[in-house]
Coordinates of C-alpha atoms and ligand atoms in Angstrom, one line a residue:
X8 CA 0.0 0.0 0.0
X9 CA 1.3 3.4 -1.0
X10 CA 1.3 6.2 1.6
X11 CA 0.5 9.8 1.0
X12 CA 0.2 13.0 3.0
X13 CA -3.2 14.0 1.5
X14 CA -5.6 12.0 -0.6
X15 CA -8.4 13.9 -2.4
X16 CA -11.1 11.5 -3.5
X17 CA -12.9 12.7 -6.6
X18 CA -11.8 15.2 -9.3
X19 CA -15.0 17.2 -9.6
X20 CA -15.5 20.8 -8.7
X21 CA -14.3 20.6 -5.1
X22 CA -11.6 17.9 -5.5
X23 CA -9.9 19.7 -8.3
X24 CA -10.1 23.0 -6.5
X25 CA -8.4 21.5 -3.5
X26 CA -5.8 19.6 -5.5
X27 CA -4.9 22.7 -7.4
X28 CA -4.4 24.8 -4.3
X29 CA -2.4 22.1 -2.6
X30 CA -0.3 21.7 -5.7
X31 CA 0.4 25.4 -5.9
X32 CA 1.7 25.3 -2.3
X33 CA 4.4 23.0 -3.5
X34 CA 3.1 20.3 -1.2
X35 CA 4.5 16.8 -1.6
X36 CA 2.6 13.6 -1.2
X37 CA -0.8 14.8 -2.5
X38 CA -2.8 12.2 -4.5
X39 CA -6.0 13.0 -6.4
X40 CA -8.1 9.8 -7.0
X41 CA -10.7 9.9 -9.7
X42 CA -13.1 7.1 -10.7
X43 CA -12.4 5.6 -14.1
X44 CA -14.8 6.7 -16.8
X45 CA -18.1 4.8 -16.3
X46 CA -21.1 4.9 -14.1
X47 CA -19.3 6.4 -11.1
X48 CA -17.6 9.2 -12.8
X49 CA -19.4 12.6 -13.0
X50 CA -20.9 13.4 -16.4
X51 CA -20.1 16.8 -18.0
X52 CA -21.9 19.7 -16.4
X53 CA -22.3 23.5 -16.4
X54 CA -21.8 25.5 -13.3
X55 CA -23.2 28.9 -12.9
X56 CA -22.6 31.2 -10.1
X57 CA -22.7 34.8 -8.9
X58 CA -19.5 36.8 -9.5
X59 CA -16.4 35.7 -11.3
X60 CA -14.0 33.8 -9.1
X61 CA -10.6 35.2 -10.3
X62 CA -9.0 31.8 -9.7
X63 CA -11.2 30.2 -12.4
X64 CA -11.4 33.2 -14.7
X65 CA -9.8 31.3 -17.6
X66 CA -12.5 28.6 -17.4
X67 CA -15.4 31.0 -17.8
X68 CA -17.3 30.5 -21.0
X69 CA -20.0 33.1 -20.6
X70 CA -20.8 36.0 -18.4
X71 CA -23.8 38.2 -18.0
X72 CA -24.3 41.6 -16.4
X73 CA -28.0 41.6 -16.6
X74 CA -30.7 39.0 -15.8
X75 CA -34.4 38.7 -16.3
X76 CA -37.2 37.3 -14.3
X77 CA -40.6 36.5 -15.8
X78 CA -43.4 36.3 -13.3
X79 CA -46.0 33.5 -13.7
X80 CA -48.8 35.2 -15.7
X81 CA -47.0 38.5 -15.4
X82 CA -44.4 40.7 -16.9
X83 CA -40.7 40.2 -17.6
X84 CA -38.4 42.4 -15.7
X85 CA -34.7 42.9 -16.3
X86 CA -32.2 43.7 -13.5
X87 CA -28.6 45.0 -13.6
X88 CA -26.3 42.7 -11.6
X89 CA -23.5 45.1 -11.0
X90 CA -21.3 45.0 -9.0
X91 CA -21.8 41.2 -9.4
X92 CA -22.3 39.2 -12.6
X93 CA -23.5 35.7 -13.4
X94 CA -20.9 33.4 -14.9
X95 CA -21.0 30.0 -16.6
X96 CA -18.2 27.5 -16.3
X97 CA -18.4 24.2 -18.2
X98 CA -16.8 21.3 -16.4
X99 CA -14.6 20.4 -19.4
X100 CA -13.1 24.0 -19.3
X101 CA -12.7 23.7 -15.6
X102 CA -10.9 20.4 -15.9
X103 CA -8.7 21.9 -18.7
X104 CA -7.6 24.8 -16.5
X105 CA -7.1 22.5 -13.5
X106 CA -5.0 20.1 -15.5
X107 CA -2.8 23.0 -16.6
X108 CA -2.4 24.2 -13.0
X109 CA -1.7 20.7 -11.8
X110 CA 0.9 20.0 -14.6
X111 CA 3.7 21.8 -12.8
X112 CA 3.0 20.5 -9.4
X113 CA 3.8 17.4 -7.3
X114 CA 0.1 16.3 -7.2
X115 CA -0.2 12.7 -8.4
X116 CA -3.3 11.7 -10.3
X117 CA -4.6 8.1 -9.9
X118 CA -7.5 6.4 -11.5
X119 CA -9.3 4.1 -9.1
X120 CA -12.8 3.3 -7.9
X121 CA -12.7 4.2 -4.2
X122 CA -14.9 1.8 -2.3
X123 CA -14.5 3.2 1.2
X124 CA -12.4 5.3 3.5
X125 CA -11.4 4.1 6.9
X126 CA -10.2 6.4 9.6
X127 CA -7.3 5.5 11.9
X128 CA -5.3 7.1 14.7
X129 CA -2.3 7.8 12.7
X130 CA -3.6 7.7 9.2
X131 CA -6.6 6.7 7.0
X132 CA -7.0 4.0 4.4
X133 CA -8.5 4.6 1.0
X134 CA -10.0 1.3 -0.1
X135 CA -10.0 0.6 -3.8
X136 CA -7.0 2.9 -4.4
X137 CA -4.6 1.0 -2.1
X138 CA -3.5 4.2 -0.4
X139 CA -3.0 5.3 3.2
X140 CA -2.9 9.0 4.1
X141 CA -2.5 11.4 6.9
X142 CA -5.6 13.3 5.7
X143 CA -8.3 12.2 3.3
X144 CA -10.9 14.6 1.7
X145 CA -13.7 12.6 0.2
X146 CA -15.9 14.4 -2.4
X147 CA -17.8 11.3 -3.6
X148 CA -21.5 12.1 -3.8
X149 CA -23.3 10.8 -0.7
X150 CA -26.6 10.6 1.0
X151 CA -27.2 12.8 4.1
X152 CA -26.3 11.3 7.5
X153 CA -30.0 11.2 8.6
X154 CA -33.2 12.0 6.8
X155 CA -34.3 15.7 6.9
X156 CA -37.8 17.1 7.6
X157 CA -38.0 18.0 4.0
X158 CA -36.4 16.4 1.0
X159 CA -37.2 18.3 -2.2
X160 CA -35.2 17.9 -5.3
X161 CA -34.0 20.5 -7.8
X162 CA -34.2 18.5 -11.0
X163 CA -33.7 19.8 -14.5
X164 CA -32.8 19.1 -18.1
X165 CA -31.3 21.6 -20.4
X166 CA -30.9 21.7 -24.2
X167 CA -27.9 23.5 -25.8
X168 CA -29.8 24.9 -28.7
X169 CA -28.5 26.6 -32.0
X170 CA -31.2 28.6 -33.8
X171 CA -31.4 29.3 -37.5
X172 CA -31.7 33.1 -36.9
X173 CA -30.7 35.5 -34.2
X174 CA -32.9 34.8 -31.2
X175 CA -31.1 35.6 -28.0
X176 CA -29.7 38.7 -26.3
X177 CA -26.3 37.4 -25.1
X178 CA -26.1 40.3 -22.5
X179 CA -29.1 39.0 -20.5
X180 CA -29.3 35.7 -18.5
X181 CA -33.0 34.7 -18.5
X182 CA -32.7 33.3 -15.0
X183 CA -36.2 32.5 -13.8
X184 CA -39.1 32.3 -16.1
X185 CA -42.1 31.1 -14.2
X186 CA -44.4 30.9 -17.2
X187 CA -44.4 27.0 -17.3
X188 CA -47.3 25.4 -15.5
X189 CA -46.6 25.3 -11.8
X190 CA -46.7 22.0 -9.8
X191 CA -49.2 21.9 -6.9
X192 CA -46.3 21.8 -4.4
X193 CA -42.9 23.3 -5.3
X194 CA -42.1 25.4 -8.3
X195 CA -41.2 25.1 -12.0
X196 CA -39.3 27.5 -14.2
X197 CA -37.4 28.0 -17.4
X198 CA -33.9 29.3 -17.8
X199 CA -32.2 30.8 -20.9
X200 CA -28.5 31.3 -20.8
X201 CA -27.4 32.7 -24.1
X202 CA -23.8 32.3 -25.2
X203 CA -24.4 34.1 -28.5
X204 CA -27.3 35.5 -30.6
X205 CA -28.0 32.0 -31.8
X206 CA -26.8 29.7 -29.1
X207 CA -28.1 29.2 -25.6
X208 CA -28.6 26.7 -22.8
X209 CA -32.4 26.4 -22.3
X210 CA -33.4 24.6 -19.2
X211 CA -36.5 23.4 -17.5
X212 CA -36.2 23.1 -13.8
X213 CA -38.5 21.9 -11.0
X214 CA -38.2 22.1 -7.2
X215 CA -40.4 19.1 -6.3
X216 CA -40.4 15.7 -4.7
X217 CA -39.7 13.5 -7.6
X218 CA -37.9 13.6 -10.8
X219 CA -39.4 13.4 -14.3
X220 CA -38.5 10.9 -17.0
X221 CA -36.3 12.2 -19.9
X222 CA -39.3 12.2 -22.3
X223 CA -41.3 14.3 -19.7
X224 CA -38.4 16.8 -19.5
X225 CA -38.2 16.9 -23.2
X226 CA -41.9 17.6 -23.5
X227 CA -41.6 20.4 -20.9
X228 CA -38.6 21.8 -22.9
X229 CA -40.6 21.7 -26.2
X230 CA -43.5 23.6 -24.5
X231 CA -41.1 26.1 -23.0
X232 CA -39.1 26.7 -26.2
X233 CA -42.4 27.3 -28.1
X234 CA -43.4 29.7 -25.3
X235 CA -40.2 31.5 -26.0
X236 CA -41.1 31.7 -29.6
X237 CA -37.7 30.5 -30.8
X238 CA -37.2 30.2 -34.6
X239 CA -36.2 26.7 -35.9
X240 CA -33.3 25.3 -33.8
X241 CA -31.1 22.2 -33.4
X242 CA -30.5 20.6 -30.1
X243 CA -26.7 20.2 -30.1
X244 CA -26.3 18.9 -26.6
X245 CA -28.2 18.2 -23.4
X246 CA -27.5 18.0 -19.7
X247 CA -29.7 16.7 -16.9
X248 CA -29.2 16.7 -13.1
X249 CA -30.7 16.4 -9.7
X250 CA -29.6 18.4 -6.7
X251 CA -30.9 17.6 -3.2
X252 CA -32.7 20.5 -1.5
X253 CA -32.9 19.3 2.1
X254 CA -32.4 20.3 5.7
X255 CA -30.7 16.9 6.3
X256 CA -27.2 17.0 7.7
X257 CA -24.1 16.5 5.6
X258 CA -21.3 16.0 8.2
X259 CA -17.9 17.3 7.2
X260 CA -15.8 15.4 9.7
X261 CA -16.0 11.6 9.5
X262 CA -13.1 10.9 11.8
X263 CA -9.9 12.3 13.0
X264 CA -8.4 12.3 9.6
X265 CA -11.3 11.9 7.2
X266 CA -13.4 14.7 5.9
X267 CA -16.1 15.4 3.3
X268 CA -15.9 18.3 1.0
X269 CA -18.1 19.9 -1.7
X270 CA -21.6 18.8 -2.2
X271 CA -20.9 15.7 0.0
X272 CA -19.7 18.1 2.8
X273 CA -22.8 20.3 2.8
X274 CA -21.7 22.8 0.1
X275 CA -25.2 22.8 -1.5
X276 CA -27.4 25.7 -0.4
X277 CA -30.6 23.9 0.5
X278 CA -33.0 26.6 -0.9
X279 CA -31.2 27.2 -4.2
X280 CA -29.0 24.2 -5.0
X281 CA -26.0 26.5 -5.6
X282 CA -22.9 24.7 -4.6
X283 CA -20.0 25.7 -6.8
X284 CA -18.9 28.9 -4.9
X285 CA -19.3 27.3 -1.5
X286 CA -17.2 24.3 -2.6
X287 CA -14.5 26.8 -3.7
X288 CA -14.6 28.5 -0.3
X289 CA -14.3 25.2 1.5
X290 CA -11.4 24.1 -0.7
X291 CA -9.4 27.4 -0.2
X292 CA -10.0 27.2 3.5
X293 CA -8.8 23.6 3.8
X294 CA -5.7 24.4 1.8
X295 CA -5.0 27.4 4.0
X296 CA -5.5 25.3 7.2
X297 CA -3.0 22.6 6.0
X298 CA -0.5 25.3 5.1
X299 CA -0.9 26.8 8.6
X300 CA -0.6 23.4 10.2
X301 CA -4.1 23.7 11.7
X302 CA -6.9 21.1 11.8
X303 CA -8.1 21.0 8.2
X304 CA -11.8 20.2 8.7
X305 CA -13.7 22.0 5.9
X306 CA -15.7 24.9 7.3
X307 CA -19.5 25.0 7.3
X308 CA -20.6 26.2 3.9
X309 CA -23.4 28.4 5.3
X310 CA -24.1 30.0 8.6
X311 CA -26.7 28.1 10.7
X312 CA -29.2 31.0 10.3
X313 CA -29.2 30.4 6.5
X314 CA -29.9 26.7 7.0
X315 CA -32.7 27.5 9.4
X316 CA -34.3 30.0 7.0
X317 CA -33.8 27.6 4.1
X318 CA -35.5 24.8 6.1
X319 CA -38.5 27.0 6.6
X320 CA -38.7 28.0 3.0
X321 CA -38.3 24.5 1.7
X322 CA -41.0 23.3 4.0
X323 CA -43.4 26.0 3.0
X324 CA -42.7 25.1 -0.7
X325 CA -43.1 21.4 -0.1
X326 CA -46.4 21.7 1.8
X327 CA -47.8 23.9 -1.0
X328 CA -48.3 26.8 1.6
X329 CA -45.9 29.1 -0.3
X330 CA -46.5 30.1 -3.9
X331 CA -42.9 29.6 -4.9
X332 CA -43.2 31.3 -8.3
X333 CA -44.8 34.4 -6.8
X334 CA -42.3 34.5 -3.9
X335 CA -39.2 34.2 -6.1
X336 CA -40.4 36.7 -8.7
X337 CA -41.3 39.2 -5.9
X338 CA -37.9 38.8 -4.3
X339 CA -36.3 40.5 -7.2
X340 CA -39.1 43.0 -7.7
X341 CA -39.1 44.1 -4.0
X342 CA -35.4 44.2 -3.1
X343 CA -32.2 45.7 -4.4
X344 CA -30.7 43.1 -6.8
X345 CA -27.4 43.0 -5.0
X346 CA -29.2 42.1 -1.7
X347 CA -31.1 39.2 -3.4
X348 CA -27.9 37.9 -5.1
X349 CA -26.0 38.0 -1.8
X350 CA -28.9 36.2 -0.2
X351 CA -29.0 33.5 -2.9
X352 CA -25.2 33.1 -2.7
X353 CA -25.3 32.7 1.1
X354 CA -23.3 35.9 1.6
X355 CA -26.0 38.1 3.0
X356 CA -25.9 39.8 6.4
X357 CA -28.5 39.1 9.1
X358 CA -30.1 42.5 8.4
X359 CA -30.5 41.7 4.7
X360 CA -32.0 38.3 5.6
X361 CA -34.5 39.9 7.9
X362 CA -35.6 42.2 5.1
X363 CA -35.9 39.3 2.7
X364 CA -37.8 37.1 5.1
X365 CA -40.1 40.1 6.1
X366 CA -41.2 40.3 2.5
X367 CA -42.2 36.7 2.4
X368 CA -46.0 36.2 2.6
X369 CA -46.7 36.2 6.3
X370 CA -49.7 33.8 6.5
X371 CA -48.0 30.8 4.8
X372 CA -44.7 31.3 6.6
X373 CA -46.4 31.5 10.0
X374 CA -48.5 28.4 9.3
X375 CA -45.3 26.6 8.2
X376 CA -43.5 27.8 11.3
X377 CA -46.3 26.6 13.6
X378 CA -46.7 23.3 11.9
X379 CA -42.9 22.8 12.1
X380 CA -43.0 23.4 15.9
X381 CA -45.9 21.0 16.3
X382 CA -44.3 18.3 14.1
Ligands
FAD27 C1 -26.0 18.8 -14.1 C2 -25.7 19.6 -12.9 C3 -25.6 21.0 -13.0 C4 -25.2 21.8 -11.8 N1 -25.2 23.1 -12.0 C5 -24.8 23.9 -10.9 C6 -24.7 25.3 -11.1 O1 -25.0 25.9 -12.1 N2 -24.3 26.0 -10.0 C7 -24.0 25.4 -8.8 O2 -23.5 26.1 -7.9 N3 -24.1 24.1 -8.6 C8 -24.5 23.3 -9.7 N4 -24.7 22.0 -9.5 C9 -24.5 21.4 -8.2 C10 -23.0 21.2 -7.8 O3 -22.2 22.4 -8.0 C11 -22.3 20.1 -8.6 O4 -23.0 18.9 -8.3 C12 -20.8 20.0 -8.4 O5 -20.3 19.2 -9.4 C13 -20.5 19.5 -7.0 O6 -19.1 19.4 -6.9 P1 -18.4 18.3 -6.0 O7 -16.9 18.3 -6.3 O8 -18.9 18.3 -4.6 O9 -19.0 16.9 -6.6 P2 -18.7 16.4 -8.1 O10 -18.4 17.5 -9.0 O11 -19.8 15.5 -8.4 O12 -17.4 15.5 -7.9 C14 -17.4 14.2 -7.3 C15 -16.2 13.5 -8.0 O13 -16.1 12.2 -7.4 C16 -15.9 11.2 -8.4 N5 -16.3 9.9 -7.9 C17 -17.5 9.5 -7.6 N6 -17.5 8.2 -7.1 C18 -16.2 7.9 -7.0 C19 -15.5 6.8 -6.6 N7 -16.1 5.7 -6.1 N8 -14.1 6.8 -6.6 C20 -13.4 7.8 -7.1 N9 -14.0 9.0 -7.5 C21 -15.4 9.0 -7.5 C22 -16.8 11.7 -9.5 O14 -16.3 11.2 -10.8 C23 -16.5 13.2 -9.5 O15 -15.4 13.7 -10.2 C24 -25.0 21.2 -10.6 C25 -25.1 19.8 -10.5 C26 -25.5 19.0 -11.6 C27 -25.6 17.5 -11.4

């Protein structure tokens, strides 16, 4: 069995971010383990987030300074995002930039299907990769440690479309379009992320309890693209995904020397599904702690108050008490855009959160709060 100082399991968003940072420290004995191509390796995906992370600027494939929200049965409004922006990173570009960063470092890449990680007093063992290590950071997707009170899913399918004529404004991200029919509990919306006048990622997303079949997503996308009034187009690619929206716990420390990082380590914001930026923050913080010689447990991705607020919102959505489409469209209409974006990114102050929560419909939120206490 080979021994290492640090083993990072999984070369996705979080694993690559951590490996790159450790490599740049000139650290010896870092091994990045990735599953061989197949059912366990992550498919290609597109990550969008608020604000450009300078560290990954070379991987950004599109950037928008304005966004639009289309209310259900209402008007479309456009908002300036300054001083933030909305950026798109495709996983293949991220991997390309990460590979270039790792090329000049001591980080060793290993292809192996990790089957388990076992903590020990002086080191941990990574089964399947035949490695022992002082520290292990595991980013393999996982289930929560215990069931939550609410377990909604953010599930979606997107088409990369190419139209026969100019059809998109590449300066505006169509972020939430609530015109699609709304489910009885939860919310449904369309998404249009144009990368040129004729190309865009068009998505159909639901926050609800169960996923659809691919033909059902395709039917929803056909309805949505006809609602958009697109000219003739080809679908040149597709991506589909499911992100858990739950108040269930995702522990970051599994033992003295074993930690979880990224989505597996609670980096997914329960109420929005955004994960990418929080995973970056966790990776930077772990790298800094190792550099400083401190305990490298990844920090909580979000303050407890955000998780409490999210749990309430999710429960109100799940029970059908809250009109999700109305609430989300109103959020942008009633608040300064910067406040909403910081709120969605988990970077808002308690004062901003109070303002946001105060604008939520009082009856549904009170009923949810009381039913939560009684439950
Ligand atoms: C289609 C899709 C789109 C998304 N879009 C966004 C977005 O726009 N913005 C956002 O903030 N979040 C988004 N998310 C959520 C989240 O950002 C991503 O899931 C992100 O990839 C999580 O990063 P991660 O490193 O924690 O996990 P992953 O990126 O999933 O990385 C886990 C890694 O572990 C590897 N692995 C798995 N099993 C094994 C094993 N047994 N042995 C070795 N390696 C293994 C996988 O191959 C993978 O490389 C999206 C999720 C999906 C599915």
